[in-house]
mmCIF file of C-alpha atoms in Angstrom:
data_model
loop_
_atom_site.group_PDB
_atom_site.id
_atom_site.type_symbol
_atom_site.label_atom_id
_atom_site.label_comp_id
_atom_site.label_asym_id
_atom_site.label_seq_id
_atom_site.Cartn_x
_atom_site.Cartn_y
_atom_site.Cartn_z
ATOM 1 C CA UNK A 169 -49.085 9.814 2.936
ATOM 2 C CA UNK A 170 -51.610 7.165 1.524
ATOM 3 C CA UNK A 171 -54.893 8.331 0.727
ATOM 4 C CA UNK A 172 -56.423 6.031 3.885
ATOM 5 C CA UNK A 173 -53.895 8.286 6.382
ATOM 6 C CA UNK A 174 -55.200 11.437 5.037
ATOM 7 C CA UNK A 175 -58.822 10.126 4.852
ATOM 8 C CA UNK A 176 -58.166 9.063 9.004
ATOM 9 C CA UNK A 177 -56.491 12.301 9.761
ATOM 10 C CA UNK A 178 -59.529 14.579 8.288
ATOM 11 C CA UNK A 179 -61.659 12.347 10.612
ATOM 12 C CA UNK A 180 -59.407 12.510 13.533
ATOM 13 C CA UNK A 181 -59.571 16.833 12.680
ATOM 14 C CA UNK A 182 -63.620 16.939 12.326
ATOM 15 C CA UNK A 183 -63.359 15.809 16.304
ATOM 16 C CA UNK A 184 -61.854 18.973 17.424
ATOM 17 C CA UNK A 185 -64.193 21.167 18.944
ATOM 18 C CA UNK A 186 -62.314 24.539 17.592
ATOM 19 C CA UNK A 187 -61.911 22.630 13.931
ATOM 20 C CA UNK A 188 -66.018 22.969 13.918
ATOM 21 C CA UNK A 189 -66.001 26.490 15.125
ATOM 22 C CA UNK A 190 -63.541 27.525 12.334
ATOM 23 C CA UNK A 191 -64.828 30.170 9.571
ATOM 24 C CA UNK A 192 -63.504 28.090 6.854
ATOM 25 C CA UNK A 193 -65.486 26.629 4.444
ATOM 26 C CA UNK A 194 -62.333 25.433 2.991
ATOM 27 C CA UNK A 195 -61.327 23.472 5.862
ATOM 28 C CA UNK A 196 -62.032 19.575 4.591
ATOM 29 C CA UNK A 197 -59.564 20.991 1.367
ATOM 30 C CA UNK A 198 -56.777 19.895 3.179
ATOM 31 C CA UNK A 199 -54.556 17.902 1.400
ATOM 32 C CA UNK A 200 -56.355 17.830 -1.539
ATOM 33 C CA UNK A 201 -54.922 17.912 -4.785
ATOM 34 C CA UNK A 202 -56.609 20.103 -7.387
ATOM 35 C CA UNK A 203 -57.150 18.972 -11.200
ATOM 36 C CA UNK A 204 -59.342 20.221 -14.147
ATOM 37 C CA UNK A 205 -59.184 18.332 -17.530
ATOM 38 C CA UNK A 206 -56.544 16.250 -16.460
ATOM 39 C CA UNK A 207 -54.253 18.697 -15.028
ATOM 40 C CA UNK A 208 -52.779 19.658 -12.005
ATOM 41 C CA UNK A 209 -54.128 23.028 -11.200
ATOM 42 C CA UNK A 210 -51.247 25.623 -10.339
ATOM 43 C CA UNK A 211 -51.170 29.690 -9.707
ATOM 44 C CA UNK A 212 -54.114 31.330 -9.520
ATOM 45 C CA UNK A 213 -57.757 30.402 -10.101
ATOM 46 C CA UNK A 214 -61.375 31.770 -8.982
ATOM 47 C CA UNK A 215 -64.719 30.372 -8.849
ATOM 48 C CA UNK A 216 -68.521 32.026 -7.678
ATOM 49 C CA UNK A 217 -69.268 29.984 -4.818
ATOM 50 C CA UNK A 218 -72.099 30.394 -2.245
ATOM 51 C CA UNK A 219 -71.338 31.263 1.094
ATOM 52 C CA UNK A 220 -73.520 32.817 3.928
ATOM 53 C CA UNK A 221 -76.464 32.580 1.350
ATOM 54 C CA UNK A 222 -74.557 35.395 -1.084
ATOM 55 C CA UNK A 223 -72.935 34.225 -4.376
ATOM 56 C CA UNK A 224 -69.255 35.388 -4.040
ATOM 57 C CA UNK A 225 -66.325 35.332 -6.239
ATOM 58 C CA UNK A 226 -63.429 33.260 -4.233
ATOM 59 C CA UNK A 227 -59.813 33.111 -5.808
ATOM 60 C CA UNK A 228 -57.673 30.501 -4.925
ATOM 61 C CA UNK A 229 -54.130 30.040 -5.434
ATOM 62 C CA UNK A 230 -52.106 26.577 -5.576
ATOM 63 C CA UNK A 231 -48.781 25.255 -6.058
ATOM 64 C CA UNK A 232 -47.158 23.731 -8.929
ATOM 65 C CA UNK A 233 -48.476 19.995 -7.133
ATOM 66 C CA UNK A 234 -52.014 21.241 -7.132
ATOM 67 C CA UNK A 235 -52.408 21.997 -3.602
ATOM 68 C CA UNK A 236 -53.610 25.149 -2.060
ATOM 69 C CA UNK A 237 -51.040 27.171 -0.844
ATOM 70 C CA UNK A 238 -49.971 30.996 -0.340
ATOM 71 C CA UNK A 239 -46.666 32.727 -1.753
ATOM 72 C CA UNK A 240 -45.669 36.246 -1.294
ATOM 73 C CA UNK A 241 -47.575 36.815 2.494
ATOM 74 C CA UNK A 242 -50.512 36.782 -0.014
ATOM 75 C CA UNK A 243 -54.036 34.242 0.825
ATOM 76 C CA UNK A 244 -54.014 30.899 -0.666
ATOM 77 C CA UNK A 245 -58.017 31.252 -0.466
ATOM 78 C CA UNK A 246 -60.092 34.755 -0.394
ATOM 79 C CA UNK A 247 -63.184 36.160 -0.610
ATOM 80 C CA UNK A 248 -64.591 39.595 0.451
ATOM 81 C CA UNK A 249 -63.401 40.258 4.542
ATOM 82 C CA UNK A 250 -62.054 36.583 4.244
ATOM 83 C CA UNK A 251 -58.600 35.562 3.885
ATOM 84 C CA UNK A 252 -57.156 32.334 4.599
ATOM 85 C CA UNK A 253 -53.036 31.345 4.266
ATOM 86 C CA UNK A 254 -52.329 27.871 3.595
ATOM 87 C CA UNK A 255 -48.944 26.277 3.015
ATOM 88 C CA UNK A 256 -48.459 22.944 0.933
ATOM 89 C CA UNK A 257 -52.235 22.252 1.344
ATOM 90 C CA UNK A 258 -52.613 22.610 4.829
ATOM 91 C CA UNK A 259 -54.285 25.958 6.902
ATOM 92 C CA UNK A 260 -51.898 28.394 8.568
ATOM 93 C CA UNK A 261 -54.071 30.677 9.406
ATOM 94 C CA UNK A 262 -57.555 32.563 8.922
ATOM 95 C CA UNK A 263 -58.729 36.074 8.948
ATOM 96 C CA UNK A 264 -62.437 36.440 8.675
ATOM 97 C CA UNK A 265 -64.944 39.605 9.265
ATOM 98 C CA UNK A 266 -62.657 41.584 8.174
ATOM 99 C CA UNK A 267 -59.950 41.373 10.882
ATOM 100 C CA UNK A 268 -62.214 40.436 13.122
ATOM 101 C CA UNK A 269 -61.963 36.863 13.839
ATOM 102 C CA UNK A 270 -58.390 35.577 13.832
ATOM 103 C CA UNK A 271 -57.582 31.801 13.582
ATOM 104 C CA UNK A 272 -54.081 30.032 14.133
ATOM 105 C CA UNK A 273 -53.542 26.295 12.734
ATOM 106 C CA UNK A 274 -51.164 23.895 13.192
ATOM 107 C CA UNK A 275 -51.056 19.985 11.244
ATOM 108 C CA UNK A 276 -54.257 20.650 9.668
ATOM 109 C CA UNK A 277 -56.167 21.924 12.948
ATOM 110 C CA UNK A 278 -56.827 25.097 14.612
ATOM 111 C CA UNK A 279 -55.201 25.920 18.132
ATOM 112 C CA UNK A 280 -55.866 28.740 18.870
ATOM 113 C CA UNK A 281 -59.335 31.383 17.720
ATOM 114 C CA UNK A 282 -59.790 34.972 18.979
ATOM 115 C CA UNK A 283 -62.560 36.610 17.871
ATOM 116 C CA UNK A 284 -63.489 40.331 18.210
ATOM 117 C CA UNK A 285 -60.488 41.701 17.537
ATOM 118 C CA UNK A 286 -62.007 45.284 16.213
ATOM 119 C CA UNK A 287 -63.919 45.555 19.181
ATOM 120 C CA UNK A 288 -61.158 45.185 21.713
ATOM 121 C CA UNK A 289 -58.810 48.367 19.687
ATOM 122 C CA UNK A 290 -62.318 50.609 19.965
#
């Protein structure tokens, strides 16, 4: 995929009214391919980054071509009560709140986003 395709596909994804809703903060990641000095990032890596106003430590794991993805049923990207499964550089799915907001993806967007969860088992 040329970089033009991918750059047209992110906008054709920011369109999507659930893509906006999502939890990630991950989400325009897609495809990307990760570097630092020159190399292509693989395994596992974390970073502080601020989300929701709080400084958090987020891990993230890539493949050996740099692009975020999970192994082993285990998060590609996670932080604390967020986990989100990637495969090849694209979202799978997302777990936020702690279980309580689920998110399904397909191609790059979200399908499908139920929310509540712990509140419906109560």
């Amino acid at each position: 995929m040329t970089e033009e395709e991918i750059k047209s596909l992110k906008e054709k994804f920011k369109q999507n009214d659930l893509y906006k809703e999502s939890s990630s903060p991950y989400k325009d990641f897609q495809f990307e391919q990760f570097t630092a000095n020159g190399e292509v990032l693989s395994g596992q890596h974390s970073r502080p980054d601020m989300i929701g106003g709080k400084e958090v430590l987020v891990i993230f794991n890539f493949n050996k071509d740099g692009l975020i993805h999970s192994e082993n049923d285990m998060p590609a990207i996670e932080y604390p009560m967020h986990w989100e499964y990637w495969e090849n550089g694209l979202i799978k799915k997302i777990v936020d709140a702690g279980g309580d907001t689920e998110e399904y993806w397909e191609n790059g967007v979200p399908v499908r986003i139920e929310k509540n969860l712990s509140q419906r088992e109560k």
